[in-house]
Short mmCIF file of C-alpha atoms in Angstrom, two decimals:
data_model
loop_
_atom_site.label_atom_id
_atom_site.label_comp_id
_atom_site.label_asym_id
_atom_site.label_seq_id
_atom_site.Cartn_x
_atom_site.Cartn_y
_atom_site.Cartn_z
CA MET D 207 47.35 113.34 115.42
CA ILE D 208 49.09 113.34 112.11
CA PRO D 209 48.35 110.23 110.05
CA THR D 210 51.52 108.26 109.29
CA LYS D 211 50.79 108.16 105.59
CA GLU D 212 50.78 111.89 105.33
CA ARG D 213 54.05 112.11 107.20
CA LYS D 214 55.63 109.66 104.82
CA LYS D 215 54.58 111.65 101.83
CA THR D 216 56.36 114.73 103.03
CA SER D 217 59.80 113.09 103.32
CA THR D 218 60.53 113.59 99.60
CA ILE D 219 63.57 115.82 100.15
CA THR D 220 65.23 113.26 102.40
CA ARG D 221 64.64 110.55 99.87
CA TRP D 222 66.12 112.64 97.09
CA ARG D 223 69.04 113.56 99.30
CA LEU D 224 69.74 109.96 100.18
CA PHE D 225 69.53 109.06 96.49
CA ILE D 226 72.05 111.72 95.51
CA GLN D 227 74.32 110.90 98.44
CA ALA D 228 74.23 107.22 97.47
CA CYS D 229 75.03 108.07 93.85
CA ALA D 230 77.90 110.28 94.89
CA PHE D 231 79.24 107.53 97.12
CA LEU D 232 78.77 104.88 94.50
CA LEU D 233 80.73 107.04 92.07
CA ILE D 234 83.86 106.87 94.22
CA LEU D 235 83.18 103.28 95.14
CA VAL D 236 82.66 101.90 91.64
CA ASN D 237 85.05 104.13 89.76
CA PRO D 238 88.32 102.51 90.95
CA PHE D 239 87.00 99.08 89.80
CA LEU D 240 86.11 100.55 86.40
CA ILE D 241 89.62 101.98 86.09
CA LEU D 242 91.40 98.89 87.25
CA HIS D 243 89.49 96.28 85.24
CA PHE D 244 88.27 98.14 82.19
CA HIS D 245 90.83 101.01 81.95
CA PHE D 246 87.85 103.33 81.89
CA THR D 247 89.63 106.49 82.95
CA PHE D 248 86.94 108.97 81.83
CA ILE D 249 86.32 109.84 85.46
CA GLN D 250 89.25 110.04 87.88
CA GLY D 251 89.69 111.10 91.46
CA TRP D 252 87.34 111.69 94.30
CA TYR D 253 86.07 114.66 96.26
CA GLN D 254 89.41 116.46 96.44
CA SER D 255 89.58 116.74 92.71
CA LEU D 256 87.28 115.02 90.28
CA GLY D 257 88.10 114.80 86.62
CA ILE D 258 85.18 114.06 84.36
CA GLY D 259 86.67 113.96 80.90
CA LYS D 260 88.08 117.42 80.37
CA LEU D 261 85.96 118.94 83.12
CA TRP D 262 87.98 119.35 86.32
CA ILE D 263 86.46 119.99 89.65
CA VAL D 264 88.82 120.93 92.47
CA SER D 265 87.83 121.36 96.09
CA PRO D 266 88.23 125.09 96.87
CA LEU D 267 90.00 124.60 100.22
CA GLU D 268 92.62 122.27 98.82
CA GLY D 269 93.08 124.46 95.76
CA MET D 270 93.51 127.63 97.80
CA GLU D 271 95.98 125.95 100.17
CA SER D 272 97.98 124.69 97.21
CA ILE D 273 98.14 128.20 95.74
CA LEU D 274 99.01 129.78 99.08
CA VAL D 275 101.72 127.25 100.03
CA ALA D 276 103.36 126.99 96.62
CA ARG D 277 102.79 130.70 95.83
CA HIS D 278 102.11 129.90 92.23
CA LEU D 279 98.91 130.37 90.22
CA TYR D 280 97.95 127.59 87.82
CA PRO D 281 95.04 128.71 85.62
CA PRO D 282 93.37 125.25 85.24
CA LEU D 283 93.29 125.00 89.03
CA LEU D 284 91.41 128.28 89.30
CA VAL D 285 88.93 127.12 86.62
CA GLY D 286 88.47 123.81 88.47
CA MET D 287 87.63 125.63 91.67
CA LEU D 288 84.99 127.71 89.93
CA ILE D 289 82.14 125.14 89.93
CA PRO D 290 82.26 124.34 93.65
CA ILE D 291 82.58 128.01 94.52
CA LEU D 292 79.60 128.94 92.36
CA LEU D 293 77.60 126.07 93.88
CA ALA D 294 78.44 127.34 97.39
CA LEU D 295 77.69 130.93 96.49
CA LEU D 296 74.18 130.08 95.30
CA LEU D 297 73.21 127.06 97.39
CA GLY D 298 75.44 127.23 100.47
CA ARG D 299 77.02 124.13 102.01
CA VAL D 300 75.17 121.69 99.76
CA PHE D 301 78.34 119.75 99.16
CA CYS D 302 78.39 118.85 102.85
CA GLY D 303 74.71 118.04 102.99
CA TRP D 304 74.12 116.32 99.71
CA ILE D 305 77.40 114.91 98.36
CA CYS D 306 80.09 114.51 101.05
CA PRO D 307 80.73 110.79 101.72
CA ILE D 308 81.27 111.52 105.38
CA HIS D 309 77.71 112.79 105.79
CA PHE D 310 76.45 109.76 103.87
CA LEU D 311 78.38 107.32 106.06
CA SER D 312 77.29 109.22 109.13
CA ASP D 313 73.67 108.91 108.04
CA LEU D 314 74.13 105.15 107.59
CA SER D 315 75.92 104.78 110.94
CA ASP D 316 73.23 106.86 112.65
CA ARG D 317 70.60 104.49 111.34
CA LEU D 318 72.70 101.52 112.52
CA VAL D 319 73.05 103.03 115.96
CA THR D 320 69.34 103.63 116.27
CA VAL D 321 68.67 100.04 115.27
CA VAL D 322 71.32 98.61 117.62
CA THR D 323 70.47 100.70 120.65
CA GLY D 324 66.76 100.83 119.95
CA LYS D 325 66.64 104.55 120.77
CA LYS D 326 64.65 106.68 118.41
CA ARG D 327 67.18 109.43 118.12
CA ILE D 328 70.75 110.21 119.06
CA ARG D 329 71.28 112.95 121.61
CA ASP D 330 73.78 115.77 121.27
CA ARG D 331 75.75 115.28 124.43
CA PHE D 332 78.46 117.80 123.93
CA ILE D 333 77.74 121.27 122.65
CA LEU D 334 80.46 123.72 121.75
CA PRO D 335 80.23 127.32 120.58
CA ARG D 336 79.81 127.43 116.86
CA SER D 337 82.52 130.01 116.44
CA ILE D 338 85.05 127.09 116.72
CA PHE D 339 84.12 126.46 113.10
CA TRP D 340 85.81 129.68 111.96
CA TYR D 341 88.86 129.15 114.22
CA SER D 342 89.18 125.77 112.62
CA LEU D 343 89.31 127.31 109.13
CA VAL D 344 91.86 129.97 110.14
CA GLY D 345 93.92 127.48 112.15
CA GLU D 346 93.97 125.13 109.20
CA PHE D 347 95.32 127.82 106.89
CA LEU D 348 97.93 128.86 109.46
CA LEU D 349 99.03 125.28 109.99
CA ALA D 350 99.31 124.72 106.29
CA MET D 351 101.50 127.81 105.92
CA ILE D 352 103.69 126.79 108.88
CA LEU D 353 104.11 123.18 107.78
CA GLY D 354 104.59 124.11 104.18
CA ALA D 355 102.10 121.48 103.13
CA PRO D 356 98.39 121.75 102.61
CA PHE D 357 97.50 120.06 105.85
CA PHE D 358 93.85 119.37 105.22
CA VAL D 359 94.49 117.48 102.01
CA PHE D 360 96.07 114.44 103.55
CA LEU D 361 93.77 114.31 106.61
CA SER D 362 90.52 115.51 105.09
CA PRO D 363 87.94 112.86 105.93
CA ALA D 364 85.93 113.64 102.77
CA GLY D 365 88.93 112.93 100.63
CA LEU D 366 90.24 110.07 102.71
CA VAL D 367 87.13 107.95 102.04
CA GLY D 368 87.92 108.08 98.32
CA ARG D 369 91.61 107.53 98.86
CA GLU D 370 91.12 104.47 101.02
CA ILE D 371 88.67 102.92 98.50
CA MET D 372 91.22 103.50 95.73
CA ASN D 373 94.09 102.10 97.79
CA ALA D 374 92.07 99.04 98.73
CA VAL D 375 91.04 98.35 95.15
CA PHE D 376 94.38 99.10 93.46
CA PHE D 377 96.99 98.00 95.93
CA HIS D 378 95.01 95.93 98.47
CA THR D 379 96.24 98.08 101.30
CA LEU D 380 94.75 100.77 103.51
CA ALA D 381 96.53 103.96 104.39
CA VAL D 382 96.99 104.42 108.17
CA GLU D 383 95.37 107.82 108.11
CA GLY D 384 92.02 106.14 107.44
CA VAL D 385 91.74 106.09 111.25
CA VAL D 386 90.64 109.74 110.86
CA VAL D 387 87.49 108.59 109.07
CA LEU D 388 86.66 106.16 111.91
CA LEU D 389 87.34 108.87 114.43
CA VAL D 390 85.03 111.30 112.65
CA LEU D 391 82.30 108.66 112.48
CA GLY D 392 82.89 107.80 116.14
CA MET D 393 82.49 111.38 117.17
CA ASN D 394 78.88 111.14 115.87
CA LEU D 395 78.14 109.12 119.04
CA ILE D 396 79.03 112.09 121.21
CA THR D 397 77.25 114.69 119.13
CA ARG D 398 75.66 114.23 115.78
CA ARG D 399 78.00 115.48 113.02
CA PHE D 400 80.44 116.73 115.62
CA TYR D 401 83.20 117.07 113.03
CA CYS D 402 80.95 118.69 110.41
CA ARG D 403 79.56 121.13 112.96
CA TYR D 404 82.71 122.39 114.65
CA LEU D 405 85.87 121.15 113.00
CA CYS D 406 85.61 120.72 109.23
CA PRO D 407 87.63 123.52 107.57
CA LEU D 408 86.17 122.72 104.16
CA GLY D 409 82.62 123.10 105.58
CA ALA D 410 83.68 126.37 107.14
CA LEU D 411 85.04 127.68 103.86
CA LEU D 412 81.88 126.65 101.98
CA ALA D 413 79.75 128.23 104.71
CA LEU D 414 81.73 131.41 104.43
CA ILE D 415 81.39 131.49 100.63
CA GLY D 416 77.72 130.71 100.92
CA SER D 417 76.92 133.32 103.62
CA LYS D 418 74.84 135.23 101.09
CA ARG D 419 73.38 132.16 99.48
CA LYS D 420 70.08 132.15 97.59
CA LEU D 421 68.64 128.82 98.76
CA LYS D 422 67.53 128.98 102.38
CA VAL D 423 65.18 127.22 104.70
CA ARG D 424 62.21 129.58 105.06
CA ARG D 425 59.83 129.36 107.96
CA ASN D 426 56.27 130.52 107.58
CA PRO D 427 55.59 131.91 111.05
CA ASN D 428 51.84 131.73 110.54
CA ALA D 429 51.86 128.00 109.96
CA CYS D 430 54.61 127.24 112.53
CA VAL D 431 53.35 125.95 115.86
CA SER D 432 56.79 125.82 117.49
CA CYS D 433 56.52 122.09 118.16
CA GLY D 434 60.29 121.67 117.91
CA LEU D 435 60.18 118.63 115.55
CA CYS D 436 62.53 120.48 113.13
CA ASP D 437 64.97 121.29 115.93
CA ARG D 438 65.20 117.62 116.74
CA ALA D 439 65.58 116.55 113.07
CA CYS D 440 68.45 118.92 112.30
CA PRO D 441 71.66 116.89 112.16
CA LEU D 442 73.67 120.02 112.86
CA GLY D 443 71.67 120.89 115.98
CA LEU D 444 70.38 124.11 114.49
CA LYS D 445 66.93 125.38 115.49
CA PRO D 446 64.87 126.11 112.37
CA SER D 447 61.99 127.10 114.64
CA LEU D 448 64.09 130.12 115.63
CA ASP D 449 64.94 130.79 111.97
CA GLU D 450 68.42 129.37 112.39
CA GLY D 451 67.84 127.74 109.00
CA LYS D 452 68.97 131.07 107.58
CA SER D 453 72.32 130.95 109.41
CA VAL D 454 75.58 130.27 107.61
CA HIS D 455 75.93 126.91 109.31
CA CYS D 456 72.84 125.39 107.64
CA TRP D 457 73.75 122.96 104.86
CA ASN D 458 70.31 122.83 103.25
CA CYS D 459 69.84 119.11 103.71
CA GLY D 460 66.09 119.58 104.15
CA ALA D 461 65.74 117.30 107.18
CA CYS D 462 63.81 120.00 109.02
CA VAL D 463 61.52 120.57 106.06
CA ASP D 464 60.60 116.90 106.02
CA ALA D 465 60.19 116.77 109.76
CA CYS D 466 57.79 119.70 109.87
CA ALA D 467 54.29 118.55 110.58
CA THR D 468 52.54 121.76 109.49
CA ASN D 469 54.52 122.39 106.28
CA ALA D 470 55.71 125.65 107.77
CA LEU D 471 59.25 125.12 106.55
CA SER D 472 60.38 125.09 102.96
CA LEU D 473 63.56 125.31 100.97
CA GLU D 474 63.11 128.51 99.00
CA TRP D 475 65.07 130.44 96.42
CA HIS D 476 65.72 133.82 97.95
CA THR D 477 65.04 136.65 95.51
CA GLN D 478 64.44 140.34 95.99
CA ALA D 479 60.67 139.72 95.88
CA ASN D 480 60.45 137.47 98.88
CA ASN D 481 63.20 139.28 100.71
CA LEU D 482 60.60 141.59 102.29
CA PRO D 483 60.40 141.78 106.03
CA GLU D 484 58.66 138.91 107.73
CA LEU D 485 54.91 139.07 108.18
CA PRO D 486 53.87 139.88 111.75
CA VAL D 487 53.39 136.71 113.77
CA ASP D 488 49.74 136.10 114.55
CA HIS D 489 50.28 134.25 117.78
CA ALA D 490 53.13 134.01 120.22
CA PRO D 491 54.80 130.58 120.24
CA GLY D 492 53.78 129.96 123.89
CA SER D 493 50.03 130.43 123.22
CA SER D 494 50.02 128.18 120.16
CA PRO D 495 46.55 126.80 119.43
CA ALA D 496 47.85 123.29 118.75
CA PRO D 497 49.36 121.83 121.86
CA GLU D 498 52.47 119.70 121.52
CA GLU D 499 50.79 116.42 122.55
CA SER D 500 48.64 116.39 119.46
CA LYS D 501 51.57 115.76 117.17
CA ARG D 502 53.13 112.80 118.86
CA MET M 113 105.22 109.36 139.97
CA ASN M 114 107.73 108.27 137.40
CA ARG M 115 104.93 107.81 134.88
CA ILE M 116 103.62 111.28 135.50
CA ARG M 117 107.10 112.68 135.05
CA ASN M 118 107.51 110.76 131.87
CA ALA M 119 104.13 111.96 130.62
CA ARG M 120 105.07 115.49 131.44
CA ARG M 121 108.42 115.09 129.72
CA SER M 122 106.87 113.78 126.53
CA PHE M 123 104.23 116.53 126.64
CA LEU M 124 106.91 119.20 126.93
CA LYS M 125 108.83 117.56 124.10
CA ILE M 126 105.79 117.68 121.86
CA LEU M 127 105.22 121.31 122.84
CA ALA M 128 108.81 122.24 122.10
CA GLY M 129 108.60 120.28 118.84
CA LEU M 130 105.55 122.30 117.77
CA PHE M 131 107.38 125.55 118.39
CA LEU M 132 110.41 124.30 116.58
CA LEU M 133 108.50 123.10 113.51
CA PRO M 134 109.88 125.68 111.09
CA ALA M 135 113.43 125.05 112.44
CA ARG M 136 112.99 121.34 111.94
CA LYS M 137 111.98 121.95 108.38
CA ALA M 138 115.35 123.57 107.79
CA CYS M 139 117.24 120.51 108.88
CA ALA M 140 114.81 118.38 106.85
CA GLY M 141 114.38 115.35 109.05
CA GLY M 142 111.58 113.43 110.67
CA ILE M 143 108.15 114.12 109.27
CA PHE M 144 109.62 116.50 106.71
CA GLN M 145 111.99 113.91 105.28
CA SER M 146 111.34 113.66 101.56
CA PRO M 147 110.57 110.14 100.32
CA VAL M 148 112.51 110.84 97.14
CA ALA M 149 115.71 108.81 97.05
CA THR M 150 117.57 106.43 94.81
CA ASN M 151 114.96 104.56 92.69
CA ARG M 152 112.22 106.47 94.52
CA LEU M 153 110.98 108.99 92.03
CA ARG M 154 108.24 111.53 91.48
CA PRO M 155 106.12 111.09 88.35
CA PRO M 156 107.15 112.88 85.14
CA GLY M 157 107.02 116.64 85.01
CA ALA M 158 107.06 117.01 88.81
CA VAL M 159 107.94 120.42 90.21
CA SER M 160 110.92 120.76 92.52
CA GLU M 161 110.75 118.58 95.60
CA GLU M 162 110.75 121.66 97.88
CA ILE M 163 107.34 122.78 96.75
CA PHE M 164 105.99 119.41 95.61
CA THR M 165 104.36 118.54 98.88
CA GLY M 166 102.87 122.04 99.20
CA LYS M 167 101.44 122.02 95.73
CA CYS M 168 100.11 118.48 95.41
CA ILE M 169 96.60 118.14 96.78
CA ARG M 170 96.72 114.35 96.94
CA CYS M 171 93.76 113.87 94.71
CA GLY M 172 95.23 110.65 93.39
CA ARG M 173 94.22 111.24 89.80
CA CYS M 174 97.75 110.50 88.48
CA ILE M 175 97.67 107.23 90.36
CA GLU M 176 94.29 106.28 88.97
CA VAL M 177 95.11 107.18 85.43
CA CYS M 178 98.47 105.38 85.29
CA PRO M 179 97.81 102.29 83.16
CA TYR M 180 100.84 100.39 84.50
CA ARG M 181 100.19 101.05 88.18
CA SER M 182 103.67 102.48 88.35
CA ILE M 183 102.63 105.27 90.66
CA ILE M 184 101.78 104.40 94.28
CA GLN M 185 100.34 106.63 96.95
CA LEU M 186 102.35 107.14 100.12
CA ASP M 187 100.62 107.01 103.55
CA ALA M 188 101.11 108.83 106.83
CA ARG M 189 104.31 106.98 107.65
CA VAL M 190 106.20 109.49 105.47
CA GLY M 191 104.92 112.48 107.53
CA ILE M 192 103.65 115.45 105.61
CA HIS M 193 104.28 113.74 102.33
CA ALA M 194 101.39 111.38 102.97
CA GLY M 195 99.22 110.93 99.92
CA THR M 196 101.79 112.13 97.40
CA PRO M 197 102.60 109.97 94.38
CA LEU M 198 105.84 108.01 94.10
CA ILE M 199 107.35 105.59 91.57
CA ARG M 200 109.45 102.67 92.81
CA ALA M 201 111.61 102.17 89.78
CA GLU M 202 112.77 98.65 90.54
CA ASP M 203 109.16 97.42 91.14
CA VAL M 204 107.27 99.08 88.30
CA PRO M 205 109.13 101.70 86.30
CA CYS M 206 107.57 104.61 84.44
CA TYR M 207 106.75 103.75 80.84
CA LEU M 208 106.54 107.47 79.94
CA CYS M 209 102.95 107.31 78.59
CA MET M 210 102.55 110.85 79.95
CA LYS M 211 98.96 110.34 81.03
CA CYS M 212 99.52 111.52 84.61
CA VAL M 213 100.77 114.97 83.57
CA GLU M 214 97.62 115.47 81.56
CA VAL M 215 95.31 115.07 84.53
CA CYS M 216 97.18 116.82 87.34
CA PRO M 217 94.80 119.63 88.43
CA THR M 218 97.33 121.71 90.34
CA GLY M 219 100.26 121.83 87.92
CA THR M 220 102.37 119.81 90.30
CA LEU M 221 103.10 117.59 87.34
CA ARG M 222 103.73 119.99 84.55
CA ARG M 223 102.61 119.18 81.01
CA ILE M 224 105.90 118.33 79.36
CA ARG M 225 106.92 116.26 76.40
CA GLN M 226 108.05 112.71 76.82
CA GLU M 227 111.69 113.34 75.94
CA ASP M 228 111.85 116.37 78.30
CA THR M 229 111.03 114.23 81.33
CA ARG M 230 113.80 114.27 83.91
CA MET M 231 112.73 112.10 86.81
CA GLY M 232 116.33 111.34 87.59
CA LEU M 233 119.42 110.04 86.03
CA ALA M 234 120.44 106.43 85.55
CA VAL M 235 123.85 105.64 87.00
CA VAL M 236 125.66 102.42 86.18
CA ASP M 237 127.46 100.97 89.17
CA ARG M 238 130.57 99.72 87.48
CA HIS M 239 131.62 97.62 90.46
CA ARG M 240 128.36 95.66 90.31
CA CYS M 241 127.50 95.51 86.59
CA ILE M 242 128.59 92.14 85.34
CA THR M 243 129.43 93.51 81.94
CA TRP M 244 131.71 96.15 83.44
CA ARG M 245 133.23 93.44 85.69
CA GLU M 246 133.85 91.49 82.53
CA GLU M 247 132.05 88.44 83.96
CA ALA M 248 129.34 88.19 81.31
CA LEU M 249 127.95 90.02 78.30
CA CYS M 250 124.66 91.49 79.54
CA ARG M 251 123.02 94.39 77.80
CA THR M 252 119.52 94.26 79.23
CA CYS M 253 119.48 97.93 80.20
CA TYR M 254 120.45 98.83 76.64
CA ASN M 255 117.73 96.61 75.22
CA VAL M 256 114.91 97.99 77.37
CA CYS M 257 115.91 101.65 77.16
CA PRO M 258 113.16 103.67 75.32
CA PHE M 259 115.87 106.05 74.03
CA LYS M 260 118.29 103.37 72.91
CA GLU M 261 121.47 104.61 71.37
CA LYS M 262 120.78 108.03 72.86
CA ALA M 263 120.32 107.60 76.60
CA ILE M 264 122.21 104.31 76.81
CA ARG M 265 124.79 103.32 74.27
CA LEU M 266 127.30 100.58 74.19
CA ASP M 267 130.93 101.51 74.56
CA GLU M 268 133.00 98.40 73.76
CA LEU M 269 129.85 96.40 74.58
CA ARG M 270 129.61 98.07 78.01
CA PRO M 271 126.57 100.30 78.82
CA VAL M 272 127.17 103.98 79.13
CA ILE M 273 124.53 106.56 80.10
CA ASP M 274 124.25 109.92 78.38
CA GLU M 275 122.74 112.41 80.86
CA LYS M 276 121.68 114.57 77.94
CA TYR M 277 118.98 112.10 76.92
CA CYS M 278 118.28 109.92 80.00
CA THR M 279 114.73 110.59 81.31
CA GLY M 280 115.18 108.61 84.53
CA CYS M 281 112.21 106.41 83.68
CA GLY M 282 113.76 103.42 85.48
CA LEU M 283 113.17 100.83 82.73
CA CYS M 284 116.82 99.88 82.90
CA THR M 285 116.71 99.53 86.72
CA HIS M 286 113.60 97.38 86.42
CA GLY M 287 115.23 95.18 83.80
CA CYS M 288 118.66 94.87 85.40
CA PRO M 289 119.19 91.27 86.51
CA ILE M 290 121.68 92.17 89.25
CA SER M 291 120.20 92.77 92.68
CA THR M 292 122.38 93.64 95.64
CA GLU M 293 121.64 93.03 99.27
CA ASP M 294 120.66 96.65 99.86
CA GLY M 295 117.81 96.31 97.35
CA ARG M 296 119.57 98.17 94.59
CA LYS M 297 120.40 97.12 91.09
CA ALA M 298 123.59 97.55 89.05
CA VAL M 299 121.98 100.49 87.37
CA ASN M 300 120.01 102.90 89.62
CA ILE M 301 118.07 106.07 89.12
CA GLU M 302 119.40 108.99 91.12
CA PRO M 303 116.81 111.77 91.55
CA LEU M 304 119.27 114.47 90.55
CA TYR M 305 116.90 116.94 89.18
CA SER M 306 114.16 116.80 91.82
CA GLY M 307 115.71 119.63 93.85
CA LEU M 308 116.93 121.76 91.04
CA ARG M 309 114.03 122.40 88.68
CA ARG M 310 110.95 124.36 89.43
#
């Protein structure tokens, strides 16, 4: 039996993540009001391109599509894509897990659903092969080239949230494509983060860039008792108990780390030193000394 | 049975439409129809309309930074141009503050000088302009023009546009007191340059 107090103490990563997500969401929520009423244009845009003073941040997928479709290189665009690409190279899909407004809204709606239905967790009812993720990225690029317009940019849920907020504040209207956001949130009812798991081309691109990332969820096989708490906590349906936290799909949100009862999981900076082969496992998962009942 | 047949027919239509997408682009209709038209202009410094929609990433920064709310954002009703910026000259014209060209991250709005802006060309409709019809002496367009005496001058008290200096900002259209039943004014901005310049 794990005391509840101790369990609470370990949820620090989730709390930090929610804080950062909330700040990132507040930024795009409050900023249009600041611009409209105070002409404070120091920060413009949302998570397609964010301008903070002279610092420009451009989403790499949109930027690449723009370059490919228009066949013209614009140096400031390349510089703007640098920060997100570096972030993805080192930390993986952290944009998805820690900043993206869709993940934040999904988190909130998940909590709402658990309150309304009274169920403790939402099941993943519909599982697809994860390779769809890569087809989605390739298909997206092909579609953009065929249409002659960067397709993702006007239907990207991550950008649409910001656009709808801006349109609502500035012009008191909502664009019709905001339905996409509702659809994406609705798909969470079928499978948690269905869109983020299988369909998001931006997530796929960030995952691809971050395939050799430094920050990974590391499992200490000696401490792990294979209780499966982490597998249930993962919003992407990965199985950290089988070291799937090291896969490209993981977005380093740390939900599994917080769920772990034995502190066997940790987010760790991967260097050459701890890149050594795993220590031999002391006990097979089946013959674990701590039976599963003890942790409920 | 009929419903099934209709469903099948529309499905086949959609399928055929998907295969014919590039062909449809050539005839430039439907979802590829550009929203640029008379008094419907791209912001200053815009690249040619053919690549505008491919280059713009719809980040909305030009719209947010515009202090006059001249630029609006289109939605999915204009097909693939959804999310691109547009100026409706007769509603709110462009005051040529050139803030939008400073923030565009993709170079879709090129950084140009104020007087080099060519969003379109003002055209006086001499059949509608009351000064040209010799019904009254109105010179509102002349008064509001930011390049007075250059872009609009008075020829025997009648307004004449000089295409060498007209930026197509739409201030004259906005100011013009004459509205016709088709929503136009006596002086309109024709987006002449949107297809020509890269």
